[in-house]
Amino acid sequence: MINRIKGLVSTIIPVYNRSEELIRAVESVLTQTYKQIEIIIVDDGSTDSTFAIAQQLASSHPDIIYVYSQTNSGPGVAREKGRCVARGEFIQYLDSDDILLPSKFQWQVAGLQANPDCGVSYGMVRLRYPNGSVTTEPHKHTGIYVATMFPLMLQYRWWETSAPLYRAKICDGAGAWTTLRLEEDWEYDCRIASLGVKLNYCSEYVCEFSMHDGIRLSRGEALDPNRLCDRAQAHSLILNHAIRAGITEEQPEMQHFAKELFLLARQCGAAGLSQESRQLFHLARQASTPEIRDSFKFKCYKILATLFGWNYIGKLACWSDRWRNAK
């Protein structure tokens, strides 16, 4: 068990082939008005100069106390390596292509200290585009106060990774990051949400999310089997977290998620993932209200999938979805 240092904010930055972006991300932490910080950089098997840059940064700044390198394993594994050595009372996850605004820690640490019943503090996020312009309205749901992460977090991940500041004991209670490369952040936050964590809201802009054309794991082919495998596993875990939190099928957020499960089941079938397609179909029925669960749509889909195979009916269903959306 790590002895936590009271008041210390540990910032964990996973990075892969982003040397210039890493410099900006680190600088945004070093220039915080709140000075009790440590920075943990985890290089995820970069093939360019990123690890060398990280070492240079560490040698120049005593607040960067660890620089780790691992074989390319994805951001979740990298964040977990950082979490396991973080000494702070508070945990900040920061993607290497994003930045924190100068007063983020000052506002959010103060918010958590003033509200000991809250486990996470979040603030407003703004987008920054390649031309340097920024949005004038808060991104996603970060412009409004939300008391708890669930049930809205079931509908979608309504903040970006750099927005929340967590109490380290909350992260310890949630456990390790998964090895997923996609939707690992959504699953992690839903796991924290299932603990019933109360939120502190900081009505200030606290970070910038970079809108760039570079490599981002969230981008890719919709029917890529590897991506769909991760998404299927993440969705399955998220449903379990929601059920454990007491979210019922009557709630609109669960109804939305049930539709997402059914859509993902069709996509997995179209991509040749019959096992995942079948599993997600049954989870979609589980998350639906009794009326929808026993509806003609579900009954018909199961009969056709049994007769012609989950892959064939998935391809047919995805073609039908595209045709309807094109109308």
PDB file of C-alpha atoms in Angstrom, residues 13-310:
ATOM      1  CA  ILE A  13       0.647  10.914 -18.707  1.00  0.00           C
ATOM      2  CA  PRO A  14       0.676   7.919 -21.080  1.00  0.00           C
ATOM      3  CA  VAL A  15       2.374   8.733 -24.372  1.00  0.00           C
ATOM      4  CA  TYR A  16       3.070   7.076 -27.709  1.00  0.00           C
ATOM      5  CA  ASN A  17       5.003   8.809 -30.501  1.00  0.00           C
ATOM      6  CA  ARG A  18       4.014  12.331 -29.428  1.00  0.00           C
ATOM      7  CA  SER A  19       7.221  14.094 -28.419  1.00  0.00           C
ATOM      8  CA  GLU A  20       6.102  17.660 -29.191  1.00  0.00           C
ATOM      9  CA  GLU A  21       2.659  17.171 -27.696  1.00  0.00           C
ATOM     10  CA  LEU A  22       4.227  15.639 -24.575  1.00  0.00           C
ATOM     11  CA  ILE A  23       6.293  18.778 -23.998  1.00  0.00           C
ATOM     12  CA  ARG A  24       3.131  20.903 -24.087  1.00  0.00           C
ATOM     13  CA  ALA A  25       1.206  18.536 -21.816  1.00  0.00           C
ATOM     14  CA  VAL A  26       3.996  18.447 -19.234  1.00  0.00           C
ATOM     15  CA  GLU A  27       4.395  22.221 -19.378  1.00  0.00           C
ATOM     16  CA  SER A  28       0.673  22.628 -18.626  1.00  0.00           C
ATOM     17  CA  VAL A  29       1.202  20.707 -15.384  1.00  0.00           C
ATOM     18  CA  LEU A  30       4.423  22.461 -14.400  1.00  0.00           C
ATOM     19  CA  THR A  31       2.755  25.873 -14.798  1.00  0.00           C
ATOM     20  CA  GLN A  32      -0.156  25.071 -12.504  1.00  0.00           C
ATOM     21  CA  THR A  33      -0.784  27.730  -9.863  1.00  0.00           C
ATOM     22  CA  TYR A  34      -1.089  24.824  -7.404  1.00  0.00           C
ATOM     23  CA  LYS A  35       2.493  23.680  -6.831  1.00  0.00           C
ATOM     24  CA  GLN A  36       2.277  20.448  -4.824  1.00  0.00           C
ATOM     25  CA  ILE A  37       2.580  18.116  -7.815  1.00  0.00           C
ATOM     26  CA  GLU A  38       4.367  15.122  -9.252  1.00  0.00           C
ATOM     27  CA  ILE A  39       4.336  13.979 -12.881  1.00  0.00           C
ATOM     28  CA  ILE A  40       4.557  10.365 -13.990  1.00  0.00           C
ATOM     29  CA  ILE A  41       5.223   9.772 -17.683  1.00  0.00           C
ATOM     30  CA  VAL A  42       4.694   6.286 -19.104  1.00  0.00           C
ATOM     31  CA  ASP A  43       6.030   5.745 -22.616  1.00  0.00           C
ATOM     32  CA  ASP A  44       3.916   3.138 -24.388  1.00  0.00           C
ATOM     33  CA  GLY A  45       6.630   1.706 -26.627  1.00  0.00           C
ATOM     34  CA  SER A  46       7.281   4.803 -28.749  1.00  0.00           C
ATOM     35  CA  THR A  47       9.354   4.290 -31.887  1.00  0.00           C
ATOM     36  CA  ASP A  48      10.401   7.932 -32.282  1.00  0.00           C
ATOM     37  CA  SER A  49      12.200  10.347 -29.965  1.00  0.00           C
ATOM     38  CA  THR A  50       9.396  10.475 -27.382  1.00  0.00           C
ATOM     39  CA  PHE A  51      11.116   8.441 -24.665  1.00  0.00           C
ATOM     40  CA  ALA A  52      14.338  10.451 -25.027  1.00  0.00           C
ATOM     41  CA  ILE A  53      12.317  13.676 -24.735  1.00  0.00           C
ATOM     42  CA  ALA A  54      10.607  12.308 -21.613  1.00  0.00           C
ATOM     43  CA  GLN A  55      13.996  11.558 -20.067  1.00  0.00           C
ATOM     44  CA  GLN A  56      15.209  15.061 -20.877  1.00  0.00           C
ATOM     45  CA  LEU A  57      12.130  16.556 -19.251  1.00  0.00           C
ATOM     46  CA  ALA A  58      12.651  14.441 -16.138  1.00  0.00           C
ATOM     47  CA  SER A  59      16.288  15.491 -15.823  1.00  0.00           C
ATOM     48  CA  SER A  60      15.259  19.157 -16.051  1.00  0.00           C
ATOM     49  CA  HIS A  61      12.341  19.168 -13.625  1.00  0.00           C
ATOM     50  CA  PRO A  62      12.400  17.607 -10.140  1.00  0.00           C
ATOM     51  CA  ASP A  63       8.598  17.333 -10.143  1.00  0.00           C
ATOM     52  CA  ILE A  64       8.843  14.656 -12.871  1.00  0.00           C
ATOM     53  CA  ILE A  65       9.835  11.817 -10.604  1.00  0.00           C
ATOM     54  CA  TYR A  66       9.249   8.768 -12.820  1.00  0.00           C
ATOM     55  CA  VAL A  67       9.650   7.960 -16.466  1.00  0.00           C
ATOM     56  CA  TYR A  68       8.695   4.425 -17.436  1.00  0.00           C
ATOM     57  CA  SER A  69       8.827   2.587 -20.729  1.00  0.00           C
ATOM     58  CA  GLN A  70       6.780  -0.472 -21.677  1.00  0.00           C
ATOM     59  CA  THR A  71       6.095  -2.489 -24.790  1.00  0.00           C
ATOM     60  CA  ASN A  72       3.134  -1.041 -26.655  1.00  0.00           C
ATOM     61  CA  SER A  73       0.131  -2.142 -24.603  1.00  0.00           C
ATOM     62  CA  GLY A  74      -2.362   0.716 -24.849  1.00  0.00           C
ATOM     63  CA  PRO A  75      -3.210   3.715 -22.676  1.00  0.00           C
ATOM     64  CA  GLY A  76      -5.068   1.779 -19.984  1.00  0.00           C
ATOM     65  CA  VAL A  77      -2.066  -0.389 -19.142  1.00  0.00           C
ATOM     66  CA  ALA A  78       0.166   2.706 -19.178  1.00  0.00           C
ATOM     67  CA  ARG A  79      -2.159   4.609 -16.839  1.00  0.00           C
ATOM     68  CA  GLU A  80      -2.246   1.636 -14.497  1.00  0.00           C
ATOM     69  CA  LYS A  81       1.552   1.506 -14.343  1.00  0.00           C
ATOM     70  CA  GLY A  82       1.511   5.163 -13.360  1.00  0.00           C
ATOM     71  CA  ARG A  83      -1.296   4.719 -10.840  1.00  0.00           C
ATOM     72  CA  CYS A  84       0.595   1.967  -9.048  1.00  0.00           C
ATOM     73  CA  VAL A  85       3.477   4.318  -8.200  1.00  0.00           C
ATOM     74  CA  ALA A  86       1.544   7.579  -7.745  1.00  0.00           C
ATOM     75  CA  ARG A  87       1.996   8.970  -4.242  1.00  0.00           C
ATOM     76  CA  GLY A  88      -0.574  11.750  -4.347  1.00  0.00           C
ATOM     77  CA  GLU A  89      -3.786  12.199  -2.416  1.00  0.00           C
ATOM     78  CA  PHE A  90      -5.275  13.142  -5.797  1.00  0.00           C
ATOM     79  CA  ILE A  91      -4.919  11.544  -9.246  1.00  0.00           C
ATOM     80  CA  GLN A  92      -4.981  13.386 -12.567  1.00  0.00           C
ATOM     81  CA  TYR A  93      -4.962  11.435 -15.844  1.00  0.00           C
ATOM     82  CA  LEU A  94      -3.751  13.523 -18.775  1.00  0.00           C
ATOM     83  CA  ASP A  95      -3.613  12.371 -22.395  1.00  0.00           C
ATOM     84  CA  SER A  96      -0.391  13.492 -24.039  1.00  0.00           C
ATOM     85  CA  ASP A  97      -2.153  15.555 -26.732  1.00  0.00           C
ATOM     86  CA  ASP A  98      -4.258  17.586 -24.294  1.00  0.00           C
ATOM     87  CA  ILE A  99      -3.385  20.321 -21.809  1.00  0.00           C
ATOM     88  CA  LEU A 100      -4.504  21.497 -18.382  1.00  0.00           C
ATOM     89  CA  LEU A 101      -5.366  25.147 -17.818  1.00  0.00           C
ATOM     90  CA  PRO A 102      -3.265  26.918 -15.155  1.00  0.00           C
ATOM     91  CA  SER A 103      -5.718  27.040 -12.237  1.00  0.00           C
ATOM     92  CA  LYS A 104      -7.184  23.547 -12.644  1.00  0.00           C
ATOM     93  CA  PHE A 105      -5.577  21.989  -9.576  1.00  0.00           C
ATOM     94  CA  GLN A 106      -6.084  25.083  -7.447  1.00  0.00           C
ATOM     95  CA  TRP A 107      -9.836  25.082  -8.090  1.00  0.00           C
ATOM     96  CA  GLN A 108     -10.438  21.349  -7.994  1.00  0.00           C
ATOM     97  CA  VAL A 109      -8.284  20.530  -4.973  1.00  0.00           C
ATOM     98  CA  ALA A 110     -10.038  23.335  -3.099  1.00  0.00           C
ATOM     99  CA  GLY A 111     -13.397  21.915  -4.205  1.00  0.00           C
ATOM    100  CA  LEU A 112     -12.588  18.448  -2.926  1.00  0.00           C
ATOM    101  CA  GLN A 113     -11.119  19.739   0.315  1.00  0.00           C
ATOM    102  CA  ALA A 114     -14.246  21.811   0.951  1.00  0.00           C
ATOM    103  CA  ASN A 115     -16.517  18.857   0.107  1.00  0.00           C
ATOM    104  CA  PRO A 116     -15.098  15.733   1.781  1.00  0.00           C
ATOM    105  CA  ASP A 117     -18.133  13.695   0.723  1.00  0.00           C
ATOM    106  CA  CYS A 118     -17.181  14.153  -2.951  1.00  0.00           C
ATOM    107  CA  GLY A 119     -14.744  11.754  -4.580  1.00  0.00           C
ATOM    108  CA  VAL A 120     -14.224  13.460  -7.941  1.00  0.00           C
ATOM    109  CA  SER A 121     -14.115  17.076  -9.085  1.00  0.00           C
ATOM    110  CA  TYR A 122     -14.698  18.067 -12.696  1.00  0.00           C
ATOM    111  CA  GLY A 123     -14.799  21.339 -14.602  1.00  0.00           C
ATOM    112  CA  MET A 124     -15.521  22.716 -18.035  1.00  0.00           C
ATOM    113  CA  VAL A 125     -13.690  21.473 -21.134  1.00  0.00           C
ATOM    114  CA  ARG A 126     -13.054  23.490 -24.259  1.00  0.00           C
ATOM    115  CA  LEU A 127     -11.940  22.228 -27.656  1.00  0.00           C
ATOM    116  CA  ARG A 128      -8.868  23.550 -29.447  1.00  0.00           C
ATOM    117  CA  TYR A 129      -8.702  23.184 -33.235  1.00  0.00           C
ATOM    118  CA  PRO A 130      -5.552  22.874 -35.377  1.00  0.00           C
ATOM    119  CA  ASN A 131      -5.819  26.540 -36.438  1.00  0.00           C
ATOM    120  CA  GLY A 132      -5.558  27.617 -32.786  1.00  0.00           C
ATOM    121  CA  SER A 133      -9.184  28.605 -32.303  1.00  0.00           C
ATOM    122  CA  VAL A 134     -11.104  27.371 -29.269  1.00  0.00           C
ATOM    123  CA  THR A 135     -14.777  26.760 -28.638  1.00  0.00           C
ATOM    124  CA  THR A 136     -16.744  29.314 -26.673  1.00  0.00           C
ATOM    125  CA  GLU A 137     -19.172  26.798 -25.173  1.00  0.00           C
ATOM    126  CA  PRO A 138     -18.310  23.952 -22.770  1.00  0.00           C
ATOM    127  CA  HIS A 139     -17.746  20.581 -24.433  1.00  0.00           C
ATOM    128  CA  LYS A 140     -20.274  17.776 -23.849  1.00  0.00           C
ATOM    129  CA  HIS A 141     -21.963  17.995 -20.417  1.00  0.00           C
ATOM    130  CA  THR A 142     -19.090  19.771 -18.663  1.00  0.00           C
ATOM    131  CA  GLY A 143     -20.930  23.078 -18.612  1.00  0.00           C
ATOM    132  CA  ILE A 144     -23.544  21.918 -16.116  1.00  0.00           C
ATOM    133  CA  TYR A 145     -23.541  20.478 -12.617  1.00  0.00           C
ATOM    134  CA  VAL A 146     -24.163  16.744 -12.408  1.00  0.00           C
ATOM    135  CA  ALA A 147     -24.364  15.277  -8.913  1.00  0.00           C
ATOM    136  CA  THR A 148     -23.208  11.739  -9.719  1.00  0.00           C
ATOM    137  CA  MET A 149     -21.522  10.079 -12.689  1.00  0.00           C
ATOM    138  CA  PHE A 150     -24.375   7.610 -13.177  1.00  0.00           C
ATOM    139  CA  PRO A 151     -26.865   7.423 -14.756  1.00  0.00           C
ATOM    140  CA  LEU A 152     -25.690   9.911 -17.414  1.00  0.00           C
ATOM    141  CA  MET A 153     -22.311   8.178 -17.777  1.00  0.00           C
ATOM    142  CA  LEU A 154     -24.176   5.115 -19.048  1.00  0.00           C
ATOM    143  CA  GLN A 155     -25.521   7.114 -21.972  1.00  0.00           C
ATOM    144  CA  TYR A 156     -22.084   8.353 -23.025  1.00  0.00           C
ATOM    145  CA  ARG A 157     -18.770   9.520 -21.539  1.00  0.00           C
ATOM    146  CA  TRP A 158     -19.775  13.095 -20.929  1.00  0.00           C
ATOM    147  CA  TRP A 159     -16.332  14.498 -20.120  1.00  0.00           C
ATOM    148  CA  GLU A 160     -12.806  14.046 -21.472  1.00  0.00           C
ATOM    149  CA  THR A 161      -9.987  12.260 -19.664  1.00  0.00           C
ATOM    150  CA  SER A 162      -8.312  15.444 -18.436  1.00  0.00           C
ATOM    151  CA  ALA A 163     -11.485  16.997 -16.948  1.00  0.00           C
ATOM    152  CA  PRO A 164     -11.850  15.060 -13.667  1.00  0.00           C
ATOM    153  CA  LEU A 165      -9.534  15.126 -10.658  1.00  0.00           C
ATOM    154  CA  TYR A 166      -9.964  11.971  -8.568  1.00  0.00           C
ATOM    155  CA  ARG A 167      -9.255  11.256  -4.960  1.00  0.00           C
ATOM    156  CA  ALA A 168      -6.653   8.498  -5.056  1.00  0.00           C
ATOM    157  CA  LYS A 169      -8.695   6.371  -2.641  1.00  0.00           C
ATOM    158  CA  ILE A 170     -11.522   6.336  -5.188  1.00  0.00           C
ATOM    159  CA  CYS A 171      -9.139   5.049  -7.869  1.00  0.00           C
ATOM    160  CA  ASP A 172      -7.823   2.450  -5.419  1.00  0.00           C
ATOM    161  CA  GLY A 173     -11.381   1.337  -4.749  1.00  0.00           C
ATOM    162  CA  ALA A 174     -12.130   1.030  -8.452  1.00  0.00           C
ATOM    163  CA  GLY A 175      -9.128  -1.205  -9.042  1.00  0.00           C
ATOM    164  CA  ALA A 176      -6.851  -1.659 -12.016  1.00  0.00           C
ATOM    165  CA  TRP A 177      -7.355  -0.317 -15.513  1.00  0.00           C
ATOM    166  CA  THR A 178      -8.187  -3.031 -18.028  1.00  0.00           C
ATOM    167  CA  THR A 179      -5.978  -4.044 -20.949  1.00  0.00           C
ATOM    168  CA  LEU A 180      -8.568  -2.739 -23.423  1.00  0.00           C
ATOM    169  CA  ARG A 181      -7.308  -0.277 -26.033  1.00  0.00           C
ATOM    170  CA  LEU A 182     -10.725   1.159 -26.879  1.00  0.00           C
ATOM    171  CA  GLU A 183     -13.384   2.513 -24.512  1.00  0.00           C
ATOM    172  CA  GLU A 184     -11.094   1.623 -21.599  1.00  0.00           C
ATOM    173  CA  ASP A 185     -11.619   5.149 -20.233  1.00  0.00           C
ATOM    174  CA  TRP A 186     -15.415   4.904 -20.416  1.00  0.00           C
ATOM    175  CA  GLU A 187     -15.370   1.522 -18.693  1.00  0.00           C
ATOM    176  CA  TYR A 188     -13.069   2.883 -15.969  1.00  0.00           C
ATOM    177  CA  ASP A 189     -15.322   5.846 -15.251  1.00  0.00           C
ATOM    178  CA  CYS A 190     -18.419   3.637 -15.206  1.00  0.00           C
ATOM    179  CA  ARG A 191     -16.661   1.413 -12.685  1.00  0.00           C
ATOM    180  CA  ILE A 192     -16.034   4.454 -10.511  1.00  0.00           C
ATOM    181  CA  ALA A 193     -19.620   5.558 -11.089  1.00  0.00           C
ATOM    182  CA  SER A 194     -20.862   2.213  -9.753  1.00  0.00           C
ATOM    183  CA  LEU A 195     -19.303   3.114  -6.391  1.00  0.00           C
ATOM    184  CA  GLY A 196     -21.880   5.878  -5.998  1.00  0.00           C
ATOM    185  CA  VAL A 197     -19.264   8.634  -6.028  1.00  0.00           C
ATOM    186  CA  LYS A 198     -20.515  12.188  -5.493  1.00  0.00           C
ATOM    187  CA  LEU A 199     -19.150  14.933  -7.739  1.00  0.00           C
ATOM    188  CA  ASN A 200     -17.805  18.380  -7.010  1.00  0.00           C
ATOM    189  CA  TYR A 201     -18.331  20.838  -9.874  1.00  0.00           C
ATOM    190  CA  CYS A 202     -15.912  23.609 -10.769  1.00  0.00           C
ATOM    191  CA  SER A 203     -17.677  26.118 -13.004  1.00  0.00           C
ATOM    192  CA  GLU A 204     -14.441  27.153 -14.724  1.00  0.00           C
ATOM    193  CA  TYR A 205     -12.597  25.929 -17.797  1.00  0.00           C
ATOM    194  CA  VAL A 206     -10.022  23.456 -16.519  1.00  0.00           C
ATOM    195  CA  CYS A 207      -8.555  21.828 -19.642  1.00  0.00           C
ATOM    196  CA  GLU A 208      -8.384  21.777 -23.430  1.00  0.00           C
ATOM    197  CA  PHE A 209      -9.136  18.781 -25.616  1.00  0.00           C
ATOM    198  CA  SER A 210      -7.099  18.868 -28.809  1.00  0.00           C
ATOM    199  CA  MET A 211      -8.932  18.352 -32.100  1.00  0.00           C
ATOM    200  CA  HIS A 212      -6.167  17.237 -34.451  1.00  0.00           C
ATOM    201  CA  ASP A 213      -5.720  15.031 -37.491  1.00  0.00           C
ATOM    202  CA  GLY A 214      -3.004  12.879 -35.938  1.00  0.00           C
ATOM    203  CA  ILE A 215      -3.206   9.327 -34.654  1.00  0.00           C
ATOM    204  CA  ARG A 216      -5.981   8.749 -32.130  1.00  0.00           C
ATOM    205  CA  LEU A 217      -7.086   5.296 -30.970  1.00  0.00           C
ATOM    206  CA  SER A 218     -10.738   6.340 -31.078  1.00  0.00           C
ATOM    207  CA  ARG A 219     -10.467   6.663 -34.856  1.00  0.00           C
ATOM    208  CA  GLY A 220     -10.667   3.659 -37.136  1.00  0.00           C
ATOM    209  CA  GLU A 221     -12.873   1.439 -39.242  1.00  0.00           C
ATOM    210  CA  ALA A 222     -16.254   0.822 -37.625  1.00  0.00           C
ATOM    211  CA  LEU A 223     -16.219  -2.883 -38.532  1.00  0.00           C
ATOM    212  CA  ASP A 224     -12.591  -3.581 -37.599  1.00  0.00           C
ATOM    213  CA  PRO A 225     -12.810  -6.898 -35.684  1.00  0.00           C
ATOM    214  CA  ASN A 226     -10.056  -5.950 -33.218  1.00  0.00           C
ATOM    215  CA  ARG A 227     -11.769  -2.684 -32.358  1.00  0.00           C
ATOM    216  CA  LEU A 228     -15.138  -4.388 -32.041  1.00  0.00           C
ATOM    217  CA  CYS A 229     -13.733  -7.052 -29.705  1.00  0.00           C
ATOM    218  CA  ASP A 230     -12.578  -4.338 -27.305  1.00  0.00           C
ATOM    219  CA  ARG A 231     -15.847  -2.445 -27.616  1.00  0.00           C
ATOM    220  CA  ALA A 232     -17.857  -5.606 -26.983  1.00  0.00           C
ATOM    221  CA  GLN A 233     -15.899  -6.360 -23.825  1.00  0.00           C
ATOM    222  CA  ALA A 234     -16.126  -2.761 -22.629  1.00  0.00           C
ATOM    223  CA  HIS A 235     -19.890  -2.636 -23.187  1.00  0.00           C
ATOM    224  CA  SER A 236     -20.357  -5.901 -21.318  1.00  0.00           C
ATOM    225  CA  LEU A 237     -18.408  -4.562 -18.328  1.00  0.00           C
ATOM    226  CA  ILE A 238     -20.236  -1.241 -18.423  1.00  0.00           C
ATOM    227  CA  LEU A 239     -23.609  -2.983 -18.271  1.00  0.00           C
ATOM    228  CA  ASN A 240     -22.446  -4.916 -15.212  1.00  0.00           C
ATOM    229  CA  HIS A 241     -21.358  -1.667 -13.553  1.00  0.00           C
ATOM    230  CA  ALA A 242     -24.735  -0.074 -14.294  1.00  0.00           C
ATOM    231  CA  ILE A 243     -26.654  -3.031 -12.896  1.00  0.00           C
ATOM    232  CA  ARG A 244     -24.484  -3.039  -9.781  1.00  0.00           C
ATOM    233  CA  ALA A 245     -25.257   0.664  -9.367  1.00  0.00           C
ATOM    234  CA  GLY A 246     -28.984  -0.089  -9.418  1.00  0.00           C
ATOM    235  CA  ILE A 247     -29.849   1.401 -12.792  1.00  0.00           C
ATOM    236  CA  THR A 248     -33.001  -0.327 -14.038  1.00  0.00           C
ATOM    237  CA  GLU A 249     -34.293  -1.027 -17.522  1.00  0.00           C
ATOM    238  CA  GLU A 250     -37.035   1.575 -17.037  1.00  0.00           C
ATOM    239  CA  GLN A 251     -34.527   4.414 -16.853  1.00  0.00           C
ATOM    240  CA  PRO A 252     -33.965   6.252 -20.155  1.00  0.00           C
ATOM    241  CA  GLU A 253     -30.189   5.921 -19.900  1.00  0.00           C
ATOM    242  CA  MET A 254     -30.464   2.129 -19.700  1.00  0.00           C
ATOM    243  CA  GLN A 255     -32.899   2.110 -22.611  1.00  0.00           C
ATOM    244  CA  HIS A 256     -30.375   4.109 -24.641  1.00  0.00           C
ATOM    245  CA  PHE A 257     -27.591   1.705 -23.699  1.00  0.00           C
ATOM    246  CA  ALA A 258     -29.737  -1.302 -24.647  1.00  0.00           C
ATOM    247  CA  LYS A 259     -30.084   0.160 -28.142  1.00  0.00           C
ATOM    248  CA  GLU A 260     -26.311   0.644 -28.284  1.00  0.00           C
ATOM    249  CA  LEU A 261     -25.777  -2.991 -27.281  1.00  0.00           C
ATOM    250  CA  PHE A 262     -28.096  -4.171 -30.044  1.00  0.00           C
ATOM    251  CA  LEU A 263     -26.366  -1.953 -32.613  1.00  0.00           C
ATOM    252  CA  LEU A 264     -22.968  -3.266 -31.530  1.00  0.00           C
ATOM    253  CA  ALA A 265     -24.302  -6.824 -31.754  1.00  0.00           C
ATOM    254  CA  ARG A 266     -25.235  -6.214 -35.379  1.00  0.00           C
ATOM    255  CA  GLN A 267     -21.841  -4.679 -36.139  1.00  0.00           C
ATOM    256  CA  CYS A 268     -19.993  -7.580 -34.529  1.00  0.00           C
ATOM    257  CA  GLY A 269     -22.004 -10.010 -36.625  1.00  0.00           C
ATOM    258  CA  ALA A 270     -21.182  -8.064 -39.792  1.00  0.00           C
ATOM    259  CA  ALA A 271     -17.482  -8.181 -38.852  1.00  0.00           C
ATOM    260  CA  GLY A 272     -17.530 -11.969 -38.448  1.00  0.00           C
ATOM    261  CA  LEU A 273     -17.598 -12.003 -34.637  1.00  0.00           C
ATOM    262  CA  SER A 274     -20.478 -14.400 -34.129  1.00  0.00           C
ATOM    263  CA  GLN A 275     -19.748 -15.141 -30.450  1.00  0.00           C
ATOM    264  CA  GLU A 276     -19.580 -11.453 -29.522  1.00  0.00           C
ATOM    265  CA  SER A 277     -22.685 -10.755 -31.617  1.00  0.00           C
ATOM    266  CA  ARG A 278     -24.678 -13.421 -29.808  1.00  0.00           C
ATOM    267  CA  GLN A 279     -23.488 -12.281 -26.394  1.00  0.00           C
ATOM    268  CA  LEU A 280     -24.299  -8.623 -27.033  1.00  0.00           C
ATOM    269  CA  PHE A 281     -27.727  -9.521 -28.404  1.00  0.00           C
ATOM    270  CA  HIS A 282     -28.583 -11.283 -25.144  1.00  0.00           C
ATOM    271  CA  LEU A 283     -27.196  -8.380 -23.126  1.00  0.00           C
ATOM    272  CA  ALA A 284     -29.327  -5.964 -25.149  1.00  0.00           C
ATOM    273  CA  ARG A 285     -32.412  -7.996 -24.290  1.00  0.00           C
ATOM    274  CA  GLN A 286     -31.348  -8.096 -20.637  1.00  0.00           C
ATOM    275  CA  ALA A 287     -31.034  -4.306 -20.546  1.00  0.00           C
ATOM    276  CA  SER A 288     -34.392  -3.720 -22.287  1.00  0.00           C
ATOM    277  CA  THR A 289     -37.809  -3.336 -20.736  1.00  0.00           C
ATOM    278  CA  PRO A 290     -40.014  -6.473 -20.775  1.00  0.00           C
ATOM    279  CA  GLU A 291     -42.110  -5.057 -23.614  1.00  0.00           C
ATOM    280  CA  ILE A 292     -39.094  -4.489 -25.846  1.00  0.00           C
ATOM    281  CA  ARG A 293     -37.354  -7.681 -24.701  1.00  0.00           C
ATOM    282  CA  ASP A 294     -40.296  -9.730 -25.953  1.00  0.00           C
ATOM    283  CA  SER A 295     -40.957  -7.601 -29.018  1.00  0.00           C
ATOM    284  CA  PHE A 296     -41.204  -8.918 -32.571  1.00  0.00           C
ATOM    285  CA  LYS A 297     -37.916  -7.183 -33.432  1.00  0.00           C
ATOM    286  CA  PHE A 298     -35.888  -9.234 -30.968  1.00  0.00           C
ATOM    287  CA  LYS A 299     -37.759 -12.470 -31.616  1.00  0.00           C
ATOM    288  CA  CYS A 300     -37.388 -12.119 -35.369  1.00  0.00           C
ATOM    289  CA  TYR A 301     -33.687 -11.267 -35.174  1.00  0.00           C
ATOM    290  CA  LYS A 302     -32.941 -14.293 -32.999  1.00  0.00           C
ATOM    291  CA  ILE A 303     -34.851 -16.648 -35.290  1.00  0.00           C
ATOM    292  CA  LEU A 304     -33.076 -15.341 -38.398  1.00  0.00           C
ATOM    293  CA  ALA A 305     -29.665 -15.454 -36.669  1.00  0.00           C
ATOM    294  CA  THR A 306     -30.305 -19.051 -35.599  1.00  0.00           C
ATOM    295  CA  LEU A 307     -31.364 -20.045 -39.116  1.00  0.00           C
ATOM    296  CA  PHE A 308     -28.799 -18.145 -41.194  1.00  0.00           C
ATOM    297  CA  GLY A 309     -26.030 -17.395 -38.722  1.00  0.00           C
ATOM    298  CA  TRP A 310     -25.135 -14.373 -36.608  1.00  0.00           C
TER     299      TRP A 310
END
